[in-house]
Amino acid sequence: MGFSLNSITQKIIFLSLIATTLVQSQETIKSARILDLVIRDYTFESYKTNFKTGKLHSINLPANLSGIKVDTVRFRCGSLHRYGARIKEFQLSVGLKILPCDKRVMIVRQNLGSNWSSLYYDNYELSGYQLVSPVLGLLAYNLGETNNASVSTNSTSSSSSSSSIRSDEKRPIIIDFSTTKSVGATSSSPSKIPLCARFGDGDGKVTLSNQVGPGLCATTGDGHFGLVVEYSPVMPPLRGEDRKEVSRWRIVVGGAMGAAVGAVLIGLLMVAVFVKTKKKKERREELVRRAYEEEALQVSMVGHVRALTASCTRTLPTIEHFEYRPPPS
């Protein structure tokens, strides 16, 4: 019939890959890595030989991936290195490198929107922070030297098809979040300046950095990015049992604090009474001492002994003078 065994084998592998992708997409996707693989497979499934180099193409995703927007564009490796490119929110600088890149590379841009951005919040350590922008992804795949769709699709089954994007720190890749919609802004922290978050490659770690401009982030490689703000989680309302438990604790703590305050007041009162009594006693002793000191006593010698003698206070007798008249005879 004119069909070679190699061609039939490639078609069987291609159909098997599509079937596997469809099964994966129908299951509940709970891993950010699995989501990337599903998007990659749908992107290469839509890949056609008439994709023009340098032209942006939108990828149609199934209904169970609603909210995700994917765009892809094919470049020659040398041209991308010399001229850079603008892909939606990503500004690829001049001089960036794609490793590996044989001849052509496919750049995939992802916007996970409000439905799927929370997947990164669940898979990465972001406690104390909240996403306020959709997660944007920038990934690269090496196309080699062929444009055959089946070969390209089959090549995605191996990890060697994935490429990494690297740029210089002086000429980084700029990510513009100013045109994206907020997905998690809270009224508790409206005045805080968002930080740029780069989600690690499956290691569960997040790298935070300051913005380089209003809504602008800088990176030296591919990956997934978003804006986060620091926030304090609001405590959930207490249930009936919790309220009763809190009321008991309030009564116990309030009683203990009241007893402590009462003991302190009684102690202060006793100290005040003691101080007042002591002052009265000292004042009485002072009055007695002054009374003894103010009384003037004379000192006289009695033999060879000096003794205190009081001055005479008796009234001295006086002889009254009157004319004597003899009694009548």
PDB file of C-alpha atoms in Angstrom, residues 53-299:
ATOM      1  CA  THR A  53       7.919  31.509  11.962  1.00  0.00           C
ATOM      2  CA  GLY A  54       7.623  34.520  14.256  1.00  0.00           C
ATOM      3  CA  LYS A  55       3.797  34.593  14.175  1.00  0.00           C
ATOM      4  CA  LEU A  56       1.796  34.130  17.381  1.00  0.00           C
ATOM      5  CA  HIS A  57      -0.834  31.371  17.366  1.00  0.00           C
ATOM      6  CA  SER A  58      -3.544  30.745  19.984  1.00  0.00           C
ATOM      7  CA  ILE A  59      -4.069  27.180  21.204  1.00  0.00           C
ATOM      8  CA  ASN A  60      -7.587  25.860  21.757  1.00  0.00           C
ATOM      9  CA  LEU A  61      -7.941  23.898  24.994  1.00  0.00           C
ATOM     10  CA  PRO A  62     -10.812  21.605  26.073  1.00  0.00           C
ATOM     11  CA  ALA A  63     -13.623  22.745  28.341  1.00  0.00           C
ATOM     12  CA  ASN A  64     -12.097  21.176  31.454  1.00  0.00           C
ATOM     13  CA  LEU A  65      -9.141  23.566  31.066  1.00  0.00           C
ATOM     14  CA  SER A  66     -11.318  26.646  30.767  1.00  0.00           C
ATOM     15  CA  GLY A  67      -9.738  29.846  31.999  1.00  0.00           C
ATOM     16  CA  ILE A  68      -6.279  28.989  30.666  1.00  0.00           C
ATOM     17  CA  LYS A  69      -4.992  30.952  27.678  1.00  0.00           C
ATOM     18  CA  VAL A  70      -2.089  29.511  25.702  1.00  0.00           C
ATOM     19  CA  ASP A  71      -0.208  31.109  22.820  1.00  0.00           C
ATOM     20  CA  THR A  72       2.747  29.716  20.953  1.00  0.00           C
ATOM     21  CA  VAL A  73       5.243  31.053  18.450  1.00  0.00           C
ATOM     22  CA  ARG A  74       8.093  29.431  16.530  1.00  0.00           C
ATOM     23  CA  PHE A  75      11.500  31.095  16.124  1.00  0.00           C
ATOM     24  CA  ARG A  76      14.810  30.350  14.534  1.00  0.00           C
ATOM     25  CA  CYS A  77      17.350  30.068  17.337  1.00  0.00           C
ATOM     26  CA  GLY A  78      19.797  32.528  15.786  1.00  0.00           C
ATOM     27  CA  SER A  79      17.153  35.150  15.037  1.00  0.00           C
ATOM     28  CA  LEU A  80      15.750  34.988  18.572  1.00  0.00           C
ATOM     29  CA  HIS A  81      19.245  35.426  19.995  1.00  0.00           C
ATOM     30  CA  ARG A  82      20.006  38.426  17.773  1.00  0.00           C
ATOM     31  CA  TYR A  83      16.706  40.314  17.873  1.00  0.00           C
ATOM     32  CA  GLY A  84      14.753  39.111  20.890  1.00  0.00           C
ATOM     33  CA  ALA A  85      10.944  39.098  20.788  1.00  0.00           C
ATOM     34  CA  ARG A  86       7.746  40.291  22.430  1.00  0.00           C
ATOM     35  CA  ILE A  87       5.276  37.524  23.373  1.00  0.00           C
ATOM     36  CA  LYS A  88       2.232  38.969  25.093  1.00  0.00           C
ATOM     37  CA  GLU A  89       3.374  39.917  28.637  1.00  0.00           C
ATOM     38  CA  PHE A  90       6.957  38.686  28.085  1.00  0.00           C
ATOM     39  CA  GLN A  91       9.670  40.877  26.576  1.00  0.00           C
ATOM     40  CA  LEU A  92      12.562  38.610  25.518  1.00  0.00           C
ATOM     41  CA  SER A  93      15.769  40.601  25.494  1.00  0.00           C
ATOM     42  CA  VAL A  94      18.464  40.587  22.852  1.00  0.00           C
ATOM     43  CA  GLY A  95      21.234  38.076  23.485  1.00  0.00           C
ATOM     44  CA  LEU A  96      19.219  35.437  25.308  1.00  0.00           C
ATOM     45  CA  LYS A  97      20.146  31.793  24.871  1.00  0.00           C
ATOM     46  CA  ILE A  98      17.991  28.713  24.267  1.00  0.00           C
ATOM     47  CA  LEU A  99      19.586  25.472  25.473  1.00  0.00           C
ATOM     48  CA  PRO A 100      19.385  23.149  23.626  1.00  0.00           C
ATOM     49  CA  CYS A 101      18.314  24.656  20.333  1.00  0.00           C
ATOM     50  CA  ASP A 102      19.291  22.861  17.124  1.00  0.00           C
ATOM     51  CA  LYS A 103      17.585  25.125  14.600  1.00  0.00           C
ATOM     52  CA  ARG A 104      14.079  26.151  15.688  1.00  0.00           C
ATOM     53  CA  VAL A 105      12.433  26.590  19.055  1.00  0.00           C
ATOM     54  CA  MET A 106       8.777  26.801  20.068  1.00  0.00           C
ATOM     55  CA  ILE A 107       7.968  29.284  22.845  1.00  0.00           C
ATOM     56  CA  VAL A 108       4.785  28.600  24.821  1.00  0.00           C
ATOM     57  CA  ARG A 109       3.170  31.376  26.814  1.00  0.00           C
ATOM     58  CA  GLN A 110       0.602  30.471  29.488  1.00  0.00           C
ATOM     59  CA  ASN A 111      -1.924  32.577  31.374  1.00  0.00           C
ATOM     60  CA  LEU A 112      -3.525  30.331  33.996  1.00  0.00           C
ATOM     61  CA  GLY A 113      -6.184  32.886  34.918  1.00  0.00           C
ATOM     62  CA  SER A 114      -8.206  32.814  38.131  1.00  0.00           C
ATOM     63  CA  ASN A 115      -9.293  29.173  37.786  1.00  0.00           C
ATOM     64  CA  TRP A 116      -5.873  27.509  37.723  1.00  0.00           C
ATOM     65  CA  SER A 117      -3.492  29.975  39.386  1.00  0.00           C
ATOM     66  CA  SER A 118      -4.508  28.613  42.798  1.00  0.00           C
ATOM     67  CA  LEU A 119      -2.858  25.336  41.755  1.00  0.00           C
ATOM     68  CA  TYR A 120       0.512  26.987  42.294  1.00  0.00           C
ATOM     69  CA  TYR A 121      -0.583  28.347  45.658  1.00  0.00           C
ATOM     70  CA  ASP A 122      -1.439  24.777  46.720  1.00  0.00           C
ATOM     71  CA  ASN A 123       1.740  23.168  45.332  1.00  0.00           C
ATOM     72  CA  TYR A 124       4.245  25.759  46.537  1.00  0.00           C
ATOM     73  CA  GLU A 125       5.191  27.180  49.932  1.00  0.00           C
ATOM     74  CA  LEU A 126       3.386  30.528  49.996  1.00  0.00           C
ATOM     75  CA  SER A 127       2.236  30.751  53.608  1.00  0.00           C
ATOM     76  CA  GLY A 128       1.873  34.381  54.637  1.00  0.00           C
ATOM     77  CA  TYR A 129       1.452  35.539  51.043  1.00  0.00           C
ATOM     78  CA  GLN A 130      -1.446  35.714  48.635  1.00  0.00           C
ATOM     79  CA  LEU A 131      -1.539  35.758  44.850  1.00  0.00           C
ATOM     80  CA  VAL A 132      -2.886  38.993  43.394  1.00  0.00           C
ATOM     81  CA  SER A 133      -2.265  38.218  39.722  1.00  0.00           C
ATOM     82  CA  PRO A 134      -2.706  35.229  37.431  1.00  0.00           C
ATOM     83  CA  VAL A 135       0.281  32.927  37.070  1.00  0.00           C
ATOM     84  CA  LEU A 136       2.075  33.479  33.762  1.00  0.00           C
ATOM     85  CA  GLY A 137       4.235  30.760  32.237  1.00  0.00           C
ATOM     86  CA  LEU A 138       7.052  30.923  29.698  1.00  0.00           C
ATOM     87  CA  LEU A 139       8.360  27.590  28.383  1.00  0.00           C
ATOM     88  CA  ALA A 140      10.520  26.560  25.417  1.00  0.00           C
ATOM     89  CA  TYR A 141      10.700  23.349  23.368  1.00  0.00           C
ATOM     90  CA  ASN A 142      13.388  22.395  20.891  1.00  0.00           C
ATOM     91  CA  LEU A 143      11.986  21.586  17.433  1.00  0.00           C
ATOM     92  CA  GLY A 144      15.232  20.377  15.895  1.00  0.00           C
ATOM     93  CA  GLU A 145      15.690  20.663  12.154  1.00  0.00           C
ATOM     94  CA  THR A 146      12.394  19.126  11.017  1.00  0.00           C
ATOM     95  CA  ASN A 147       8.932  20.574  10.614  1.00  0.00           C
ATOM     96  CA  ASN A 148       7.137  17.236  10.448  1.00  0.00           C
ATOM     97  CA  ALA A 149       4.245  17.389  12.900  1.00  0.00           C
ATOM     98  CA  SER A 150       4.303  13.742  13.894  1.00  0.00           C
ATOM     99  CA  VAL A 151       8.011  13.711  14.580  1.00  0.00           C
ATOM    100  CA  SER A 152       7.776  16.910  16.569  1.00  0.00           C
ATOM    101  CA  THR A 153       4.899  15.547  18.597  1.00  0.00           C
ATOM    102  CA  ASN A 154       6.700  12.306  19.288  1.00  0.00           C
ATOM    103  CA  SER A 155       9.762  14.198  20.389  1.00  0.00           C
ATOM    104  CA  THR A 156       7.782  15.834  23.183  1.00  0.00           C
ATOM    105  CA  SER A 157       7.514  12.510  24.957  1.00  0.00           C
ATOM    106  CA  SER A 158      11.159  12.770  25.932  1.00  0.00           C
ATOM    107  CA  SER A 159      12.591  15.261  28.369  1.00  0.00           C
ATOM    108  CA  SER A 160      15.272  16.265  25.835  1.00  0.00           C
ATOM    109  CA  SER A 161      12.645  18.225  23.865  1.00  0.00           C
ATOM    110  CA  SER A 162      12.347  20.765  26.659  1.00  0.00           C
ATOM    111  CA  SER A 163      14.696  23.728  26.420  1.00  0.00           C
ATOM    112  CA  SER A 164      15.712  26.345  28.942  1.00  0.00           C
ATOM    113  CA  ILE A 165      15.773  30.078  28.346  1.00  0.00           C
ATOM    114  CA  ARG A 166      18.684  32.039  29.797  1.00  0.00           C
ATOM    115  CA  SER A 167      19.369  35.761  29.646  1.00  0.00           C
ATOM    116  CA  ASP A 168      21.921  38.133  31.103  1.00  0.00           C
ATOM    117  CA  GLU A 169      21.195  39.961  34.378  1.00  0.00           C
ATOM    118  CA  LYS A 170      21.966  43.232  32.622  1.00  0.00           C
ATOM    119  CA  ARG A 171      19.381  42.418  29.934  1.00  0.00           C
ATOM    120  CA  PRO A 172      16.763  40.298  31.731  1.00  0.00           C
ATOM    121  CA  ILE A 173      13.392  39.094  30.521  1.00  0.00           C
ATOM    122  CA  ILE A 174      10.681  41.596  31.504  1.00  0.00           C
ATOM    123  CA  ILE A 175       7.210  40.417  32.550  1.00  0.00           C
ATOM    124  CA  ASP A 176       4.423  42.992  32.370  1.00  0.00           C
ATOM    125  CA  PHE A 177       1.554  42.313  34.803  1.00  0.00           C
ATOM    126  CA  SER A 178      -0.081  45.716  34.299  1.00  0.00           C
ATOM    127  CA  THR A 179      -2.554  44.346  31.734  1.00  0.00           C
ATOM    128  CA  THR A 180      -3.577  41.303  33.802  1.00  0.00           C
ATOM    129  CA  LYS A 181      -6.595  41.167  36.060  1.00  0.00           C
ATOM    130  CA  SER A 182      -6.281  40.801  39.791  1.00  0.00           C
ATOM    131  CA  VAL A 183      -7.244  37.346  41.041  1.00  0.00           C
ATOM    132  CA  GLY A 184      -6.765  37.602  44.801  1.00  0.00           C
ATOM    133  CA  ALA A 185      -6.602  41.198  46.016  1.00  0.00           C
ATOM    134  CA  THR A 186      -7.815  41.654  49.564  1.00  0.00           C
ATOM    135  CA  SER A 187      -9.063  44.715  51.381  1.00  0.00           C
ATOM    136  CA  SER A 188      -6.790  43.847  54.329  1.00  0.00           C
ATOM    137  CA  SER A 189      -3.644  44.880  52.447  1.00  0.00           C
ATOM    138  CA  PRO A 190      -4.616  47.262  49.626  1.00  0.00           C
ATOM    139  CA  SER A 191      -1.651  49.610  50.152  1.00  0.00           C
ATOM    140  CA  LYS A 192       1.100  46.974  50.085  1.00  0.00           C
ATOM    141  CA  ILE A 193       3.329  46.841  47.016  1.00  0.00           C
ATOM    142  CA  PRO A 194       3.218  43.365  45.429  1.00  0.00           C
ATOM    143  CA  LEU A 195       6.361  41.278  45.161  1.00  0.00           C
ATOM    144  CA  CYS A 196       7.453  39.262  42.131  1.00  0.00           C
ATOM    145  CA  ALA A 197       7.282  35.507  42.686  1.00  0.00           C
ATOM    146  CA  ARG A 198       9.096  32.910  40.597  1.00  0.00           C
ATOM    147  CA  PHE A 199       7.896  29.361  41.140  1.00  0.00           C
ATOM    148  CA  GLY A 200      10.658  26.761  41.157  1.00  0.00           C
ATOM    149  CA  ASP A 201      10.798  23.878  38.715  1.00  0.00           C
ATOM    150  CA  GLY A 202       8.871  21.331  40.747  1.00  0.00           C
ATOM    151  CA  ASP A 203      10.896  21.848  43.941  1.00  0.00           C
ATOM    152  CA  GLY A 204       8.049  23.566  45.802  1.00  0.00           C
ATOM    153  CA  LYS A 205      10.110  26.717  46.435  1.00  0.00           C
ATOM    154  CA  VAL A 206       9.245  30.297  45.559  1.00  0.00           C
ATOM    155  CA  THR A 207      11.758  33.074  44.928  1.00  0.00           C
ATOM    156  CA  LEU A 208      10.544  36.578  45.818  1.00  0.00           C
ATOM    157  CA  SER A 209      11.981  39.828  44.481  1.00  0.00           C
ATOM    158  CA  ASN A 210      11.015  43.479  44.170  1.00  0.00           C
ATOM    159  CA  GLN A 211       9.389  44.914  41.083  1.00  0.00           C
ATOM    160  CA  VAL A 212      11.610  46.757  38.613  1.00  0.00           C
ATOM    161  CA  GLY A 213       8.731  49.064  37.742  1.00  0.00           C
ATOM    162  CA  PRO A 214       4.988  49.407  38.303  1.00  0.00           C
ATOM    163  CA  GLY A 215       3.655  45.947  37.511  1.00  0.00           C
ATOM    164  CA  LEU A 216       6.982  44.873  35.968  1.00  0.00           C
ATOM    165  CA  CYS A 217       9.118  41.912  37.033  1.00  0.00           C
ATOM    166  CA  ALA A 218      12.502  40.771  35.768  1.00  0.00           C
ATOM    167  CA  THR A 219      13.864  37.243  35.385  1.00  0.00           C
ATOM    168  CA  THR A 220      16.859  35.560  33.818  1.00  0.00           C
ATOM    169  CA  GLY A 221      15.100  32.329  32.868  1.00  0.00           C
ATOM    170  CA  ASP A 222      11.894  30.605  31.917  1.00  0.00           C
ATOM    171  CA  GLY A 223       9.282  29.316  34.356  1.00  0.00           C
ATOM    172  CA  HIS A 224       6.095  30.515  36.011  1.00  0.00           C
ATOM    173  CA  PHE A 225       5.643  33.922  37.594  1.00  0.00           C
ATOM    174  CA  GLY A 226       3.092  35.914  39.574  1.00  0.00           C
ATOM    175  CA  LEU A 227       2.574  38.821  41.957  1.00  0.00           C
ATOM    176  CA  VAL A 228       2.033  38.200  45.670  1.00  0.00           C
ATOM    177  CA  VAL A 229       1.358  40.382  48.708  1.00  0.00           C
ATOM    178  CA  GLU A 230       2.027  39.690  52.352  1.00  0.00           C
ATOM    179  CA  TYR A 231      -1.118  39.422  54.427  1.00  0.00           C
ATOM    180  CA  SER A 232      -2.437  38.283  57.822  1.00  0.00           C
ATOM    181  CA  PRO A 233      -5.145  35.649  57.519  1.00  0.00           C
ATOM    182  CA  VAL A 234      -8.506  36.522  59.066  1.00  0.00           C
ATOM    183  CA  MET A 235      -9.490  34.234  61.901  1.00  0.00           C
ATOM    184  CA  PRO A 236     -12.638  32.193  61.132  1.00  0.00           C
ATOM    185  CA  PRO A 237     -15.784  32.879  63.208  1.00  0.00           C
ATOM    186  CA  LEU A 238     -16.062  30.820  66.367  1.00  0.00           C
ATOM    187  CA  ARG A 239     -18.597  28.047  66.647  1.00  0.00           C
ATOM    188  CA  GLY A 240     -20.972  27.614  69.597  1.00  0.00           C
ATOM    189  CA  GLU A 241     -18.735  25.157  71.459  1.00  0.00           C
ATOM    190  CA  ASP A 242     -15.698  27.342  70.866  1.00  0.00           C
ATOM    191  CA  ARG A 243     -17.543  30.375  72.237  1.00  0.00           C
ATOM    192  CA  LYS A 244     -18.439  28.450  75.420  1.00  0.00           C
ATOM    193  CA  GLU A 245     -14.836  27.363  75.845  1.00  0.00           C
ATOM    194  CA  VAL A 246     -13.612  30.922  75.345  1.00  0.00           C
ATOM    195  CA  SER A 247     -16.227  32.178  77.869  1.00  0.00           C
ATOM    196  CA  ARG A 248     -14.971  29.711  80.477  1.00  0.00           C
ATOM    197  CA  TRP A 249     -11.434  30.814  79.955  1.00  0.00           C
ATOM    198  CA  ARG A 250     -12.453  34.453  80.196  1.00  0.00           C
ATOM    199  CA  ILE A 251     -14.180  33.781  83.539  1.00  0.00           C
ATOM    200  CA  VAL A 252     -11.134  31.945  84.906  1.00  0.00           C
ATOM    201  CA  VAL A 253      -8.675  34.552  83.694  1.00  0.00           C
ATOM    202  CA  GLY A 254     -10.912  37.413  84.849  1.00  0.00           C
ATOM    203  CA  GLY A 255     -11.318  35.874  88.327  1.00  0.00           C
ATOM    204  CA  ALA A 256      -7.570  35.360  88.671  1.00  0.00           C
ATOM    205  CA  MET A 257      -6.844  38.913  87.603  1.00  0.00           C
ATOM    206  CA  GLY A 258      -9.504  40.258  90.002  1.00  0.00           C
ATOM    207  CA  ALA A 259      -8.049  38.282  92.919  1.00  0.00           C
ATOM    208  CA  ALA A 260      -4.557  39.546  92.097  1.00  0.00           C
ATOM    209  CA  VAL A 261      -5.740  43.161  91.963  1.00  0.00           C
ATOM    210  CA  GLY A 262      -7.620  42.738  95.279  1.00  0.00           C
ATOM    211  CA  ALA A 263      -4.542  41.276  96.971  1.00  0.00           C
ATOM    212  CA  VAL A 264      -2.429  44.170  95.747  1.00  0.00           C
ATOM    213  CA  LEU A 265      -4.968  46.740  97.048  1.00  0.00           C
ATOM    214  CA  ILE A 266      -5.165  45.048 100.463  1.00  0.00           C
ATOM    215  CA  GLY A 267      -1.380  44.988 100.676  1.00  0.00           C
ATOM    216  CA  LEU A 268      -1.183  48.687  99.831  1.00  0.00           C
ATOM    217  CA  LEU A 269      -3.829  49.477 102.490  1.00  0.00           C
ATOM    218  CA  MET A 270      -1.922  47.552 105.164  1.00  0.00           C
ATOM    219  CA  VAL A 271       1.295  49.326 104.257  1.00  0.00           C
ATOM    220  CA  ALA A 272      -0.465  52.710 104.479  1.00  0.00           C
ATOM    221  CA  VAL A 273      -1.889  51.893 107.950  1.00  0.00           C
ATOM    222  CA  PHE A 274       1.523  50.695 109.185  1.00  0.00           C
ATOM    223  CA  VAL A 275       3.248  53.819 107.907  1.00  0.00           C
ATOM    224  CA  LYS A 276       0.625  56.086 109.492  1.00  0.00           C
ATOM    225  CA  THR A 277       0.880  54.324 112.873  1.00  0.00           C
ATOM    226  CA  LYS A 278       4.664  54.503 112.822  1.00  0.00           C
ATOM    227  CA  LYS A 279       4.571  58.233 112.044  1.00  0.00           C
ATOM    228  CA  LYS A 280       2.198  58.860 114.986  1.00  0.00           C
ATOM    229  CA  LYS A 281       4.506  56.971 117.356  1.00  0.00           C
ATOM    230  CA  GLU A 282       7.578  58.867 116.146  1.00  0.00           C
ATOM    231  CA  ARG A 283       5.748  62.182 116.548  1.00  0.00           C
ATOM    232  CA  ARG A 284       4.743  61.307 120.133  1.00  0.00           C
ATOM    233  CA  GLU A 285       8.316  60.387 121.019  1.00  0.00           C
ATOM    234  CA  GLU A 286       9.540  63.625 119.475  1.00  0.00           C
ATOM    235  CA  LEU A 287       7.137  65.682 121.591  1.00  0.00           C
ATOM    236  CA  VAL A 288       8.291  63.953 124.777  1.00  0.00           C
ATOM    237  CA  ARG A 289      11.939  64.491 123.868  1.00  0.00           C
ATOM    238  CA  ARG A 290      11.366  68.157 123.185  1.00  0.00           C
ATOM    239  CA  ALA A 291       9.556  68.556 126.519  1.00  0.00           C
ATOM    240  CA  TYR A 292      12.569  67.210 128.385  1.00  0.00           C
ATOM    241  CA  GLU A 293      15.017  69.321 126.411  1.00  0.00           C
ATOM    242  CA  GLU A 294      13.104  72.600 126.880  1.00  0.00           C
ATOM    243  CA  GLU A 295      12.907  72.293 130.718  1.00  0.00           C
ATOM    244  CA  ALA A 296      15.792  74.350 132.228  1.00  0.00           C
ATOM    245  CA  LEU A 297      17.566  72.635 135.140  1.00  0.00           C
ATOM    246  CA  GLN A 298      20.443  73.950 137.250  1.00  0.00           C
ATOM    247  CA  VAL A 299      23.536  72.007 138.076  1.00  0.00           C
TER     248      VAL A 299
END
